[in-house]
Structures are given as structure tokens and as C-alpha cells.
Amino acid sequence: MSAVEPHQEQWSQSDPSPSPNSCSSFELIDMDAAGGLYEPVSPHWFYCKIVDSKETWIPFTSEDSQQLEEAYGSGKDCNGRVVPTDGGRYDVHLGERMRYAVYWDELASEVRRCTWFYKGDKDNKYVPYSESFSQVLEETYMLAVTLDEWKKKLESPNREIIILHNPKLMVHYQPVAGSDEWGSTPTEQGRPRTVKRGVENISVDIHCGEPLQIDHLVFVVHGIGPACDLRFRSIVQCVNDFRSVSLNLLQTHFKKAQENQQIGRVEFLPVNWHSPLHSTGVDVDLQRITLPSINRLRHFTNDTILDVFFYNSPTYCQTIVDTVASEMNRIYTLFLQRNPDFKGGVSIAGHSLGSLILFDILTNQKDSLGDIDSEKDLLNIAMDQGDAPTLEEDLKKLHLSEFINIFEKEKVDKEALALCTERDLQEMGIPLGPRKKILNYFRTRRDSVGASGSAAQSASGARTPKESEVHSSADDARSREYLDVGIGQVSVKYPRLIYKPEIFFAFGSPIGMFLTVRGLKRIDPNYKFPTCKGFFNIYHPFDPVAYRIEPMVVPGVEFEPMLIPHHKGRKRMHLELREGLTRMSMDLKNNLLGSLRMAWKSFTRAPYPALQASESTEETEAAEPESSAEKPCDVNAEETSVAVKEEVPPINVGMLNGGQRIDYVLQEKPIESFNEYLFALQSHLCYWESEDTVLLVLKEIYQTQGVFLDQPLQ
């Protein structure tokens, strides 16, 4: 069998090796390794991954490789044998030597049991030989060591030559294309490539593995477009980074809990909705109407930015929310099947538009009782309209109270009146003027409340005309599933999740902007998600897509968001320097003003009588410092009002996060503070590798289990 695949037959000439004709250089035998002391090679398992159109062989973790080797050496038939790896996110089919993703769609990758390696092309990374040829190499090596006979030469079917000069010098020659039988011998063709036996002799990072115990499950939903960072990586790759950062932080910041075996790890699983959306045929329709100019920019727009418009379209919004909810339900069910002992909770996280999708889904959930309609949940969101008035109050407001008897006679309530057309009102005997007033009133109210009608109106028994067009009155029971938060969402059926999320994390979220554009002025402080207790809005200060939530809950108070501590403790140095300089300049200003005030008073003070001076010296000496001490304090109180605000008792930001703060801002890096605009796009995509973000997520998740950081960050 060929030792090297066709795509692996290109070799870099950068590796200096001695000339094959120089016998002295090849005869440097390691005497310690010679003399018949043969030890079998220790195999390690690798899988092949396509990175930038190039094959890269990546080692499994030590634990996974050991499991694969035990399954391989168990003596049982490998066909049909499946070994879970990578924390259970991938399955390796031993018979096929293939690795398959469990929770998402991904191309299967080749798996090898590796013992011999050669230095690859250009990047100088070691590439494993095929298992069959590695076995041939190992047998040849064993004979050479046992008999102490070296300079063994092997030739593969495609004329690749491997020469074992001694235990420390083994080389590989690549055939020259076009050479005939009269050409040069293989050992004279170019520079050799290094051959290594055993994974311990090559430079490769092999990780120990992940804790088996899973404490919590987090679903991560991406934003617009298929790429999630500046390297154009998918949501799967970005969540892999997020997971890796979390594993490192657990070892550094939850070390005591890990040593006491209180915790294991948090599992993060990606949820992809972009691919199902663009597989509906919409891309073909868009391509027919897309202009041919600036093709790359238009393709980027169609593939990314238009996702925002898709979400505002009833047709495609339904596809998006169905995909997100069904994927989270499917993955959760599959996860429980593969982890039957899992007793932890579930949280959800969304980036950019993904956070808005999750917000709408959570808002339209039902509580655990199952019989609470959307009306009760949605009354907690305060609209300008206030409480929904009755039909009689509406007619009184329009100065049409005399027609209430007609509606009562015809048994027309607000819900029925919303379904009536102008012709219906005419047949009931309502004159033209009142007809126009009534129809205009309900049309205006419908537009201001939202596309599907406000929850407050539903609680009073009314349904807006637009909702009645989508769902007939005869299907009232079914229409209860078509929930609406009363903030202008399109009319779609929001699916139900089969679990109750504990915390909702939003990264770089435009939720606040979308709520404002939909017409929501403020969020009632008593409002909370029906099935989710926590909500954290995490953003970078330079993120152009992120908006705050707390000012919508407390619109009359100006206050700063919560500053996320640096994962190494304290604030970043440049922020401390900035605050220190600000504080120092404020102190200098206050002292200067206080000194000027005292000097001015000494100039303008009225002279005391001579006889009184001796009698009241002690009084004046006591009074003057008191007055002079009071005034600077007043100045301090005025000048440092901003600083004092930070020490004011915690602001009540409502129940959306269980009474805790909602907005959390990251600390920008020193280089980012030089130019905000230069790092704006990068700031929107920085969350996947941000230790500060991941640490906040871990801290809040483990707090629900009574586990805290080793040392609280400040």
C-alpha cells in the first residue's frame, strides 16, 4: 500500500539533512539504542481536519486516544464499534476509521492509529503514515534493532524511499516526476525528509482531556451570516474556543471546587439557524434580482446583513424561530439520551441577532402551569396605552356612548367589533361619521400596539383586525399559541422549549434597539421571562451593534453599567491610571477652590472690636475652622457628585434578572482605547475568546449551584 496519499506527495526542501553519499554522517549510531533492546512503539490516535483547504492531522486527547486504543485492542470486531470522543461531541467508528459529529452537521473526518510520521510539506508539521505502511516500518525497525543491522531501505509502490540509517536518523525521499529507469537513483533525488517513530518524538500538543462530569448545558445561538469572527469561522469553531477558554478558567479560578470534586465542566453546544434559512431557496430568488456589479459586496450583503430583514419578515421569521427552538429541543433530547445521569440545568446564550431571537422566544413561553396564556405574561410589559379600556369606555372616549345599546343588542363586544367592516357597521344602523370614527380608532390602536394586537386587548376579549385576518375567530383555541409581546413583532407561532432555561446571556445584543424601534417605551420593573430567571446583557464598550437594557426599565435615572472585572483581578492598568488622574485632578480642583474661598472670606470679614477680641478669641478660632471646613465639604459634594453616585445603594432595575443588574460592560484593552472606530468591528466579534466574558458566564452559572470563585474578583 502506498505510504503517502497523492495530496501528501509535495515536500518542502527547507529541512537540512546530510547528503546520502556521506557515509560518515549516516553511521552515527546511538549505542544506547542498539544492541537488541527493542521496545514496541506506543501508538496515538489522530484525526484529519481540513483547515484552509489543507489537511491537518490533529491528535486526540490522551484520554480519548487511550479509549480508542483499548477498544482497538479488546479483541472484538471493530466493525460497528463506536467510541465517543471530545467530551461526547464526536463519535469514532473504529471499523470505518471515521469521526462523526453528534449534535451538528459536519463532514466526517478520517481517523488513524499512528506510530510513524514524516515531516510534511511547507508547514513542517509531521504527517502520519498509513496504518498498513506504519506496520511495515515497525517490523523493519524491529529487525534492525534486534539484529543490529541498519541502513534498511523500503520502497513504496509510488517509488517513495524510506531509509533507516540508525535509530536516530531515518529519512524519506520523494520521487522526482518524469525520471526514467536511466535516471538518478531515488537516494540521489533532492533532500530527504525526516522520519520519526512514536508521537513522543514529534512536536505536537496533546491535551489531557475534559472532565467527564457535566454540571450545566449552554446552547449558543449565532447572529447574522455564516461566519462568527474576523477569521470567518463557523459557530462550531467559535464555540470550541469559548469552551476551551472555560476549561482553562475552571482550572485557574475554580481550582478548590475541582480538587474537592464539586464541579466538572460546563458544556457549550452551538445552534445553527443560518444554513436552514438559506436552504429554503431564498438565495436563488435573491440571485435573480441581484445586480452584477460589486459582486462580492452584494454576495456578502445577501448572505449576512439580509438576515436582519429576514427576521422581520413573517415567512422567514417563522423559519428562524422554528429552527432555533427545534434545534435546541432536538439537541437537548439527544444530549439526555447520551448523558442519562445529567442532573444539571440549562442556560442559553445568543450573539448579536441570535440574542434577539432568543429574547422573543423566551418572552413568548408559558410558565410551568401550562394554562397561562400570553395575556397574563405580557401585561407586565408597560405600553403607553396603559390598561386596556372596555368597549363602553372606548365609545365614551369617542363621544359615541349612545351606540352602546346597539352593540349590546347585536351582542358585539370588542373582539367582534374588531372583526367588523364598515359595511357591517352600516347594516347595524351606525351613521357614516361614527362609523369612520370607530374604524379609525381601532385601526390606529392596532398599529400602535403591534402587528398581532396587544396582550392587554386580548385580556379584555378583543382581537385586532390584523390578527383576525391571520387566524379566524372559529380557531380561537389554536390562536392562543400565536403569542405576541405587544411590541411590534411579526405574527408568527413561537415554539415552546421542552426545558426551562435558568439564565439567558446576550453578547453584543441589539435587543434594546429593536424594542425601541418596535414602539416599546419602557419595560415594567415587575416583568420577567415566564420560564427564565436570569438575564445578562454583556457587551464591549466599542461594540456598534450592542445596546443597553436597564435604561428601558429605569428611564428616569442615569447610571453606569456594571463593569466586568478582569479575569486576573482588578481593572486594566490603563483604566486605573485614567481614574487615578481624574480623581487627582478633582482633588486639586477642590483644594484650590477651598483655599480661594477661605482667602476671600478673610479679606471680606468685618473687623472685631478690640475689647471683644480677647473675649471671643476662642469662639472665633473654633467657628472659623468649622465654617472653613464646611465649605470645602460643600464643594466636594457638588464637584464629586458623579463619584458619589457610585456609592449610592444599588439601583432597582426590576425583576428581569431577578433583581440583579442586567447590563455588564467589558473593559477595553489598552490598544483599543487609542482608536474606538478602528476596533469597532473587532469589538462585536470579541466575545468568543474573551476570558472576562467566559468567567462571568461561569461565575453566574455556578452561583446557582452554590459554588463560588476561589477569590472574588474586584
XYZ file of C-alpha atoms in Angstrom:
714
model
C 0.000 0.000 0.000
C 1.208 3.481 -0.690
C 2.697 5.136 2.319
C 1.536 8.591 1.397
C -1.651 9.815 -0.191
C -1.350 11.678 -3.532
C -2.065 15.056 -1.916
C 0.764 14.433 0.564
C 3.488 13.935 -2.045
C 4.756 17.532 -2.102
C 7.759 18.118 0.090
C 9.462 21.210 1.427
C 13.217 21.448 0.898
C 13.853 23.617 3.937
C 14.953 20.778 6.255
C 18.759 20.472 6.221
C 19.917 16.837 6.217
C 23.277 15.258 5.456
C 23.967 14.023 1.966
C 23.084 10.349 1.446
C 26.543 9.782 -0.087
C 28.270 10.908 3.091
C 28.601 7.567 4.877
C 30.238 9.030 7.949
C 27.224 11.200 8.731
C 24.837 8.260 8.435
C 26.853 5.921 10.607
C 26.407 7.953 13.811
C 24.730 5.102 15.619
C 23.287 5.672 19.059
C 24.942 2.870 21.015
C 22.329 3.096 23.794
C 19.565 2.310 21.334
C 21.413 -0.541 19.642
C 22.172 -4.000 20.879
C 18.854 -5.820 20.511
C 16.802 -3.834 23.030
C 13.545 -3.500 21.104
C 10.522 -1.855 22.686
C 7.181 -1.723 20.868
C 6.105 1.722 19.755
C 3.330 3.494 21.663
C 0.530 4.378 19.234
C -1.532 7.550 19.394
C -4.763 8.245 17.527
C -5.148 11.233 15.208
C -7.947 12.634 13.079
C -7.689 14.628 9.869
C -9.244 18.063 9.611
C -9.426 20.349 6.581
C -8.031 23.768 7.525
C -7.743 26.382 4.778
C -8.093 23.675 2.113
C -5.195 21.774 3.643
C -5.237 18.516 5.552
C -4.107 18.844 9.153
C -3.666 15.867 11.451
C -4.753 16.650 14.990
C -4.099 14.317 17.928
C -6.920 13.133 20.149
C -6.584 13.900 23.825
C -4.698 11.424 25.966
C -7.935 10.039 27.415
C -9.629 9.690 24.027
C -6.588 8.049 22.475
C -6.397 5.583 25.353
C -10.091 4.709 24.957
C -9.654 4.190 21.223
C -6.602 2.002 21.783
C -8.409 -0.087 24.391
C -11.346 -0.577 22.027
C -8.918 -1.452 19.211
C -7.034 -3.971 21.322
C -10.048 -5.535 23.014
C -10.010 -8.426 20.565
C -13.557 -7.717 19.446
C -14.546 -6.945 15.893
C -14.049 -3.231 15.268
C -16.859 -3.120 12.706
C -19.791 -1.364 14.292
C -17.713 -0.329 17.310
C -18.392 3.312 18.252
C -16.258 5.259 20.737
C -17.405 8.718 21.932
C -14.642 11.337 21.961
C -14.176 15.072 22.535
C -16.442 15.134 25.566
C -19.124 13.153 23.733
C -19.484 15.660 20.899
C -17.995 13.281 18.323
C -18.245 9.538 17.690
C -15.428 7.488 16.173
C -16.489 4.446 14.152
C -13.494 2.182 14.550
C -14.277 -0.110 11.640
C -14.631 2.792 9.213
C -11.838 4.810 10.838
C -14.110 7.852 10.589
C -15.087 10.552 13.074
C -18.649 11.979 13.015
C -20.144 14.995 14.792
C -23.045 14.128 17.095
C -25.027 17.336 17.595
C -24.488 19.231 14.338
C -23.801 18.634 10.645
C -20.140 18.375 9.765
C -18.084 16.498 7.214
C -16.759 13.232 8.581
C -13.004 13.115 9.124
C -10.523 10.270 8.748
C -9.056 8.629 11.843
C -5.713 6.820 12.109
C -3.842 4.790 14.662
C -0.480 6.484 14.247
C 3.000 5.187 15.065
C 5.296 6.559 12.304
C 5.446 10.130 10.999
C 7.244 12.132 8.351
C 7.728 15.858 8.123
C 5.070 17.319 5.879
C 5.115 19.848 3.082
C 5.871 23.560 3.672
C 4.480 23.880 7.186
C 6.997 21.363 8.601
C 4.299 19.580 10.586
C 4.564 15.852 10.974
C 2.121 13.728 8.995
C 1.311 10.140 9.984
C 1.916 7.277 7.598
C -0.957 4.964 6.790
C -1.528 2.212 9.330
C -0.511 -0.562 6.925
C 2.791 1.051 5.938
C 3.493 2.015 9.544
C 3.248 -1.656 10.391
C 5.807 -2.466 7.670
C 8.119 0.233 9.016
C 7.762 -1.071 12.550
C 8.602 -4.642 11.515
C 11.669 -3.442 9.613
C 12.723 -1.330 12.599
C 12.303 -4.288 14.953
C 14.566 -6.465 12.792
C 17.152 -3.697 12.528
C 17.261 -3.210 16.295
C 17.224 -6.896 17.145
C 19.911 -7.885 14.629
C 21.750 -4.560 14.865
C 21.677 -4.328 11.083
C 20.830 -0.846 9.837
C 20.678 1.038 6.563
C 17.414 -0.710 5.830
C 15.662 0.587 2.711
C 11.956 0.350 1.975
C 10.257 1.375 -1.229
C 6.586 2.119 -1.513
C 4.546 1.406 -4.680
C 4.811 5.040 -5.793
C 8.625 4.936 -5.504
C 8.873 6.717 -2.188
C 12.038 5.595 -0.447
C 12.455 5.328 3.317
C 15.914 4.531 4.655
C 16.553 3.583 8.283
C 20.199 4.543 8.796
C 20.131 4.218 12.584
C 17.633 4.737 15.412
C 18.236 8.490 15.356
C 18.449 9.012 11.605
C 15.619 7.868 9.366
C 14.829 9.696 6.142
C 12.237 9.765 3.411
C 12.920 10.594 -0.250
C 10.228 11.752 -2.625
C 10.419 10.568 -6.244
C 11.154 13.136 -8.920
C 8.414 13.378 -11.513
C 9.490 12.286 -15.012
C 12.601 10.304 -14.038
C 13.029 7.083 -16.048
C 14.915 3.863 -15.425
C 18.124 5.546 -16.648
C 17.688 8.462 -14.297
C 19.226 9.021 -10.945
C 18.643 6.611 -8.103
C 15.997 7.523 -5.503
C 18.625 8.266 -2.849
C 20.116 10.952 -5.059
C 16.890 12.878 -5.641
C 16.691 16.039 -3.616
C 16.941 16.484 0.100
C 15.421 13.895 2.413
C 12.585 14.489 4.829
C 12.802 13.495 8.462
C 11.066 10.328 9.676
C 10.089 9.877 13.326
C 8.908 6.871 15.281
C 6.359 7.450 18.047
C 4.359 10.529 18.947
C 6.735 11.383 21.780
C 9.441 12.249 19.233
C 7.433 14.843 17.313
C 6.430 18.348 18.356
C 2.694 18.236 18.949
C 0.447 19.391 21.777
C -1.603 16.614 23.324
C -4.181 17.720 25.868
C -5.208 15.660 28.854
C -8.939 15.790 28.142
C -12.111 17.187 29.661
C -13.782 16.267 32.961
C -16.415 13.615 32.467
C -18.910 15.283 34.796
C -21.131 17.894 33.109
C -22.655 20.385 35.541
C -24.536 22.642 33.156
C -25.547 22.808 29.492
C -25.476 26.046 27.499
C -26.896 26.468 23.993
C -25.197 29.182 21.927
C -27.092 30.841 19.043
C -25.153 32.827 16.444
C -26.009 36.146 14.818
C -26.185 37.185 11.178
C -24.258 35.346 8.493
C -22.415 32.020 8.485
C -19.178 33.468 9.912
C -18.888 34.463 13.552
C -15.495 36.160 13.776
C -12.896 38.027 11.749
C -11.330 34.743 10.654
C -14.636 33.771 9.014
C -15.042 30.732 11.229
C -18.327 28.967 11.815
C -20.334 28.953 15.031
C -18.980 25.464 15.781
C -15.365 26.645 15.709
C -16.101 29.783 17.752
C -17.964 27.815 20.407
C -14.992 25.447 20.532
C -12.853 28.437 21.521
C -15.433 29.505 24.089
C -15.409 26.007 25.569
C -11.615 25.837 25.649
C -11.393 29.158 27.481
C -13.953 27.940 30.014
C -11.952 24.759 30.711
C -8.820 26.814 31.355
C -10.660 29.226 33.645
C -12.163 26.361 35.650
C -8.646 25.154 36.427
C -7.437 28.602 37.470
C -10.463 30.199 39.161
C -12.403 27.181 40.468
C -9.383 25.113 41.495
C -10.636 24.373 45.025
C -14.017 23.204 43.774
C -12.349 20.956 41.205
C -9.975 19.479 43.777
C -12.942 18.753 46.039
C -14.740 17.216 43.051
C -17.631 19.638 43.488
C -17.675 20.579 39.825
C -16.825 19.084 36.468
C -17.349 21.358 33.482
C -19.920 23.362 31.546
C -20.856 22.052 28.100
C -21.420 24.629 25.353
C -23.237 23.445 22.211
C -23.779 25.597 19.080
C -27.161 26.143 17.438
C -27.068 26.941 13.716
C -30.076 28.579 12.052
C -28.362 30.301 9.103
C -27.960 27.165 6.965
C -31.616 26.001 7.226
C -32.802 29.536 6.430
C -30.696 29.838 3.277
C -31.563 26.315 2.156
C -35.194 27.360 1.583
C -34.396 28.596 -1.940
C -34.317 32.255 -0.985
C -30.713 32.562 -2.162
C -31.719 31.536 -5.686
C -34.528 34.092 -5.676
C -32.155 36.798 -4.463
C -29.538 35.929 -7.050
C -32.004 36.568 -9.895
C -32.581 40.145 -8.745
C -29.056 40.966 -7.539
C -27.120 43.431 -9.683
C -23.922 42.079 -11.285
C -21.761 44.999 -10.131
C -19.616 44.834 -6.966
C -20.418 41.144 -6.859
C -18.512 40.285 -3.674
C -20.104 43.056 -1.653
C -23.590 42.143 -2.846
C -22.957 38.467 -2.050
C -21.818 39.474 1.449
C -24.962 41.566 1.887
C -27.254 38.756 0.735
C -25.505 36.251 2.979
C -25.269 38.308 6.172
C -26.980 41.677 6.504
C -30.223 40.474 4.914
C -30.671 38.075 7.844
C -31.939 41.069 9.817
C -34.622 41.724 7.200
C -35.470 38.031 7.043
C -36.197 38.109 10.754
C -38.626 40.984 10.240
C -40.469 39.020 7.548
C -43.341 36.819 8.795
C -42.439 33.980 6.435
C -38.758 33.743 7.203
C -39.118 34.785 10.835
C -41.230 31.678 11.327
C -38.470 29.590 9.749
C -35.834 31.136 12.013
C -37.676 30.732 15.325
C -38.772 27.209 14.379
C -35.196 26.266 13.524
C -33.709 27.728 16.706
C -36.312 26.225 19.045
C -36.448 22.836 17.324
C -32.651 22.588 17.218
C -32.355 23.369 20.927
C -35.078 20.837 21.733
C -33.512 18.192 19.467
C -30.019 18.676 20.864
C -31.333 18.676 24.431
C -33.173 15.389 23.875
C -30.125 13.812 22.226
C -27.884 15.115 24.999
C -30.064 13.489 27.678
C -30.021 10.203 25.764
C -26.227 10.234 25.671
C -25.887 11.539 29.243
C -28.641 9.799 31.242
C -27.039 10.789 34.559
C -27.131 14.526 33.781
C -28.902 16.426 36.554
C -27.709 19.958 35.812
C -29.563 22.967 34.493
C -29.733 24.541 31.057
C -28.944 28.103 30.010
C -28.943 29.820 26.635
C -26.664 32.404 25.057
C -27.097 34.475 21.925
C -24.744 36.673 19.961
C -26.000 39.731 18.076
C -29.258 38.905 16.258
C -29.243 35.493 17.930
C -29.874 37.188 21.277
C -32.939 38.958 19.868
C -34.294 35.648 18.557
C -33.881 34.079 21.998
C -35.451 37.127 23.666
C -38.576 36.810 21.535
C -38.786 33.060 22.100
C -38.382 33.428 25.857
C -40.936 36.225 26.021
C -43.498 34.000 24.334
C -43.034 30.945 26.527
C -45.582 29.717 29.050
C -44.839 29.051 32.676
C -44.789 25.629 34.279
C -48.545 25.602 34.890
C -49.108 25.346 31.166
C -52.505 27.068 31.239
C -51.310 30.651 31.481
C -51.948 32.434 28.207
C -49.764 35.130 26.807
C -52.106 37.830 28.045
C -51.099 37.462 31.686
C -47.399 37.321 30.868
C -47.452 40.239 28.513
C -49.404 42.616 30.704
C -46.157 43.087 32.598
C -44.699 44.960 29.629
C -45.876 48.532 30.008
C -47.012 50.282 26.855
C -48.078 53.905 26.564
C -51.646 52.787 26.118
C -51.866 51.720 29.762
C -54.613 49.293 30.815
C -56.914 48.165 28.036
C -60.248 50.031 28.252
C -63.597 48.333 27.810
C -65.820 48.836 24.769
C -68.031 51.223 26.709
C -65.006 53.296 27.727
C -63.770 53.386 24.143
C -67.126 54.636 22.876
C -67.291 57.196 25.680
C -63.856 58.457 24.688
C -65.129 58.859 21.117
C -68.320 60.595 22.386
C -70.380 57.771 20.905
C -71.909 56.344 24.091
C -75.402 56.414 22.554
C -74.475 53.476 20.305
C -73.587 51.104 23.143
C -77.164 49.793 23.198
C -76.934 48.847 19.518
C -73.761 46.822 20.117
C -75.274 45.137 23.182
C -78.401 44.251 21.181
C -76.287 42.709 18.424
C -74.076 41.050 21.099
C -70.995 42.763 19.700
C -68.089 43.027 22.135
C -64.630 44.477 21.476
C -63.428 41.282 19.860
C -66.367 41.143 17.487
C -66.185 44.870 16.799
C -62.547 44.487 15.764
C -63.716 41.997 13.122
C -66.422 44.263 11.744
C -66.072 46.080 8.457
C -67.629 49.399 7.523
C -70.471 47.558 5.785
C -71.229 45.597 8.966
C -71.481 48.803 10.978
C -73.737 50.323 8.308
C -76.097 47.337 8.487
C -76.304 47.788 12.266
C -77.517 51.326 11.708
C -74.368 53.239 12.681
C -74.215 56.566 10.778
C -71.304 57.406 8.484
C -69.500 59.766 10.873
C -69.486 57.405 13.885
C -68.560 54.522 11.580
C -65.446 56.334 10.406
C -64.500 57.285 13.973
C -64.821 53.713 15.242
C -62.895 52.157 12.340
C -60.122 54.766 12.528
C -59.860 54.334 16.297
C -59.375 50.584 16.094
C -57.013 50.869 13.138
C -54.816 53.391 14.976
C -54.835 51.320 18.141
C -53.895 48.201 16.212
C -50.928 49.907 14.540
C -49.612 51.373 17.779
C -49.805 48.117 19.689
C -48.224 45.854 17.078
C -48.785 43.545 14.209
C -50.663 40.893 16.139
C -52.578 43.002 18.599
C -51.675 43.925 22.151
C -51.861 41.498 25.019
C -53.880 43.983 27.000
C -56.600 43.985 24.370
C -56.624 40.212 24.337
C -57.118 40.181 28.099
C -60.223 42.306 27.624
C -61.598 39.972 24.977
C -60.689 41.973 21.857
C -58.671 40.927 18.842
C -57.255 43.332 16.323
C -58.250 43.126 12.658
C -54.791 42.086 11.564
C -54.774 39.091 13.861
C -58.247 38.153 12.729
C -57.023 38.111 9.151
C -54.350 35.598 10.060
C -56.456 33.424 12.367
C -60.198 33.061 12.141
C -62.359 33.542 15.212
C -63.502 29.927 14.956
C -59.929 28.860 15.619
C -59.670 30.782 18.867
C -58.148 27.930 20.861
C -55.417 27.448 18.308
C -54.756 31.176 18.034
C -53.784 31.220 21.682
C -50.482 29.672 20.591
C -49.750 32.671 18.385
C -48.230 34.721 21.129
C -47.201 38.333 20.994
C -45.364 40.538 23.422
C -47.173 43.635 22.285
C -44.012 45.230 20.922
C -44.470 45.004 17.195
C -43.194 41.549 16.346
C -44.374 39.907 13.196
C -47.223 37.445 13.563
C -45.579 34.047 13.958
C -46.117 30.977 16.067
C -43.421 30.865 18.715
C -42.481 27.269 19.574
C -42.192 26.072 23.130
C -38.966 24.850 24.665
C -39.075 21.500 26.429
C -36.983 22.825 29.314
C -36.823 25.959 31.445
C -33.597 27.931 30.926
C -32.020 29.221 34.098
C -30.054 32.133 32.619
C -30.096 33.989 29.318
C -26.764 35.545 28.262
C -26.783 38.126 25.457
C -23.459 39.041 23.811
C -23.261 42.241 21.769
C -27.030 42.389 21.697
C -29.284 44.837 19.782
C -32.342 43.879 21.883
C -32.766 47.371 23.331
C -32.673 48.986 19.901
C -35.208 46.552 18.408
C -37.594 47.006 21.339
C -37.412 50.782 20.940
C -37.958 50.614 17.171
C -40.957 48.327 17.753
C -42.540 51.064 19.846
C -41.758 49.922 23.378
C -41.105 52.935 25.606
C -40.215 51.125 28.776
C -40.230 47.693 30.417
C -42.254 47.288 33.560
C -39.920 46.644 36.535
C -42.109 43.684 37.543
C -41.730 41.975 34.175
C -39.713 38.758 33.959
C -39.448 35.947 31.447
C -42.125 33.306 32.058
C -39.625 30.426 32.187
C -36.194 32.040 32.689
C -34.973 33.628 35.913
C -31.778 35.376 34.823
C -30.792 37.772 32.038
C -27.338 39.265 31.459
C -26.691 41.789 28.688
C -22.911 41.628 28.100
C -21.212 43.960 25.649
C -17.943 45.615 24.690
C -17.940 49.427 25.078
C -16.989 49.910 21.409
C -19.442 47.348 20.004
C -21.514 49.217 17.366
C -24.353 46.659 17.487
C -24.799 46.492 21.270
C -27.425 48.470 23.212
C -28.346 48.719 26.887
C -31.476 47.324 28.559
C -31.528 48.931 32.026
C -32.484 52.466 30.859
C -35.696 50.957 29.490
C -36.536 49.622 32.956
C -35.475 52.762 34.850
C -35.819 55.523 32.238
C -35.623 58.436 34.668
C -32.256 57.585 36.227
C -28.837 57.848 34.638
C -26.343 55.269 35.871
C -23.397 53.347 34.523
C -23.488 49.638 33.623
C -21.705 47.088 35.760
C -18.017 46.861 34.899
C -16.922 43.252 34.325
C -13.770 42.552 36.368
C -10.617 41.494 34.593
C -10.098 37.739 34.878
C -6.725 38.354 36.538
C -8.263 40.670 39.096
C -8.550 44.467 39.420
C -9.077 46.766 36.489
C -6.848 47.019 33.488
C -3.894 49.291 34.211
C -4.805 51.991 31.709
C -8.290 52.279 33.218
C -6.858 52.614 36.721
C -4.443 55.271 35.519
C -7.276 57.151 33.866
C -9.403 57.023 37.003
C -6.431 57.969 39.166
C -5.661 61.040 37.058
C -9.325 62.050 37.073
C -9.511 61.661 40.856
C -6.254 63.584 41.363
C -7.342 66.471 39.155
C -10.662 66.620 41.004
C -8.912 66.730 44.379
C -6.596 69.507 43.213
C -9.555 71.464 41.910
C -11.475 71.038 45.167
C -8.486 72.070 47.302
C -7.843 75.104 45.151
C -11.484 76.223 45.337
C -11.499 75.689 49.089
C -8.335 77.771 49.558
C -9.687 80.598 47.403
C -12.934 80.623 49.358
C -11.101 80.881 52.679
C -8.857 83.674 51.390
C -11.843 85.628 50.074
C -13.607 85.364 53.431
C -10.537 86.622 55.271
C -10.487 89.704 53.048
C -14.177 90.471 53.415
C -14.505 89.691 57.147
C -15.662 92.680 59.265
C -13.106 93.819 61.970
C -13.900 92.890 65.576
C -13.874 95.480 68.447
C -10.691 95.475 70.478
C -12.389 94.621 73.737
C -14.310 91.747 72.128
C -11.254 90.250 70.519
C -9.759 88.968 73.743
C -13.063 87.626 74.955
C -14.104 85.831 71.816
C -10.773 84.587 70.508
C -11.563 81.013 71.339
C -15.024 81.279 69.805
C -13.779 82.724 66.551
C -10.946 80.254 66.343
C -13.431 77.477 66.843
C -16.007 78.904 64.445
C -13.678 79.796 61.590
C -12.238 76.338 61.081
C -15.725 74.956 61.324
C -17.044 77.259 58.628
C -13.986 76.787 56.509
C -14.305 73.061 56.897
C -17.938 73.096 55.944
C -17.494 74.979 52.703
C -14.931 72.701 51.111
C -17.165 69.815 52.038
C -19.973 71.520 50.162
C -17.682 71.986 47.199
C -16.671 68.355 47.361
C -20.294 67.325 47.450
C -21.001 69.399 44.381
C -17.902 68.572 42.378
C -17.816 64.859 43.108
C -21.484 64.165 42.640
C -20.633 61.707 39.891
C -18.280 59.753 42.135
C -20.803 59.726 44.965
C -23.373 58.190 42.656
C -21.314 55.016 42.565
C -21.685 54.658 46.340
C -25.432 55.134 46.313
C -27.368 51.992 47.329
C -27.974 49.581 44.415
C -30.465 50.755 41.842
C -33.608 48.687 41.431
C -33.566 47.540 37.808
C -36.627 45.338 38.033
C -37.180 41.592 38.044
C -35.926 40.803 34.536
C -32.747 39.409 36.120
C -34.241 38.518 39.480
C -33.496 41.963 40.922
C -29.818 41.902 39.879
C -28.156 44.247 37.421
C -28.660 43.482 33.721
C -26.092 45.483 31.740
C -22.460 44.367 32.028
C -19.674 46.076 30.080
C -16.249 44.648 29.287
C -13.033 46.578 29.866
C -11.414 47.615 26.614
C -7.800 46.687 26.003
C -5.152 49.435 26.101
C -4.590 49.289 22.337
C -8.340 49.548 21.708
C -8.603 52.806 23.654
C -6.381 54.583 21.121
C -8.961 54.421 18.349
C -12.537 53.322 19.027
C -13.545 53.244 15.361
C -10.609 51.088 14.314
C -11.631 48.294 16.690
C -15.406 48.658 16.336
C -15.984 45.576 14.166
C -13.493 43.526 16.151
C -15.295 44.542 19.356
C -18.532 42.992 18.095
C -16.780 39.674 17.489
C -14.506 39.559 20.528
C -16.705 37.552 22.901
C -15.705 34.051 21.772
C -12.145 34.338 23.100
C -12.792 36.819 25.915
C -11.732 35.381 29.263
C -13.668 38.101 31.090
C -16.900 37.167 29.300
C -16.465 33.445 29.858
C -15.591 33.946 33.526
C -18.747 35.983 34.107
C -20.815 33.218 32.485
C -19.165 30.537 34.623
C -19.483 32.598 37.794
C -23.210 33.167 37.340
C -23.878 29.546 36.361
C -22.026 28.056 39.312
C -23.550 30.540 41.744
C -26.885 28.847 41.094
C -25.252 25.642 42.403
C -23.676 27.271 45.450
C -20.142 27.183 44.000
C -18.105 30.380 44.009
C -14.773 31.644 42.720
C -11.655 30.810 44.719
C -11.003 34.536 45.141
C -13.711 37.132 44.390
C -12.650 39.484 41.623
C -12.729 43.225 42.186
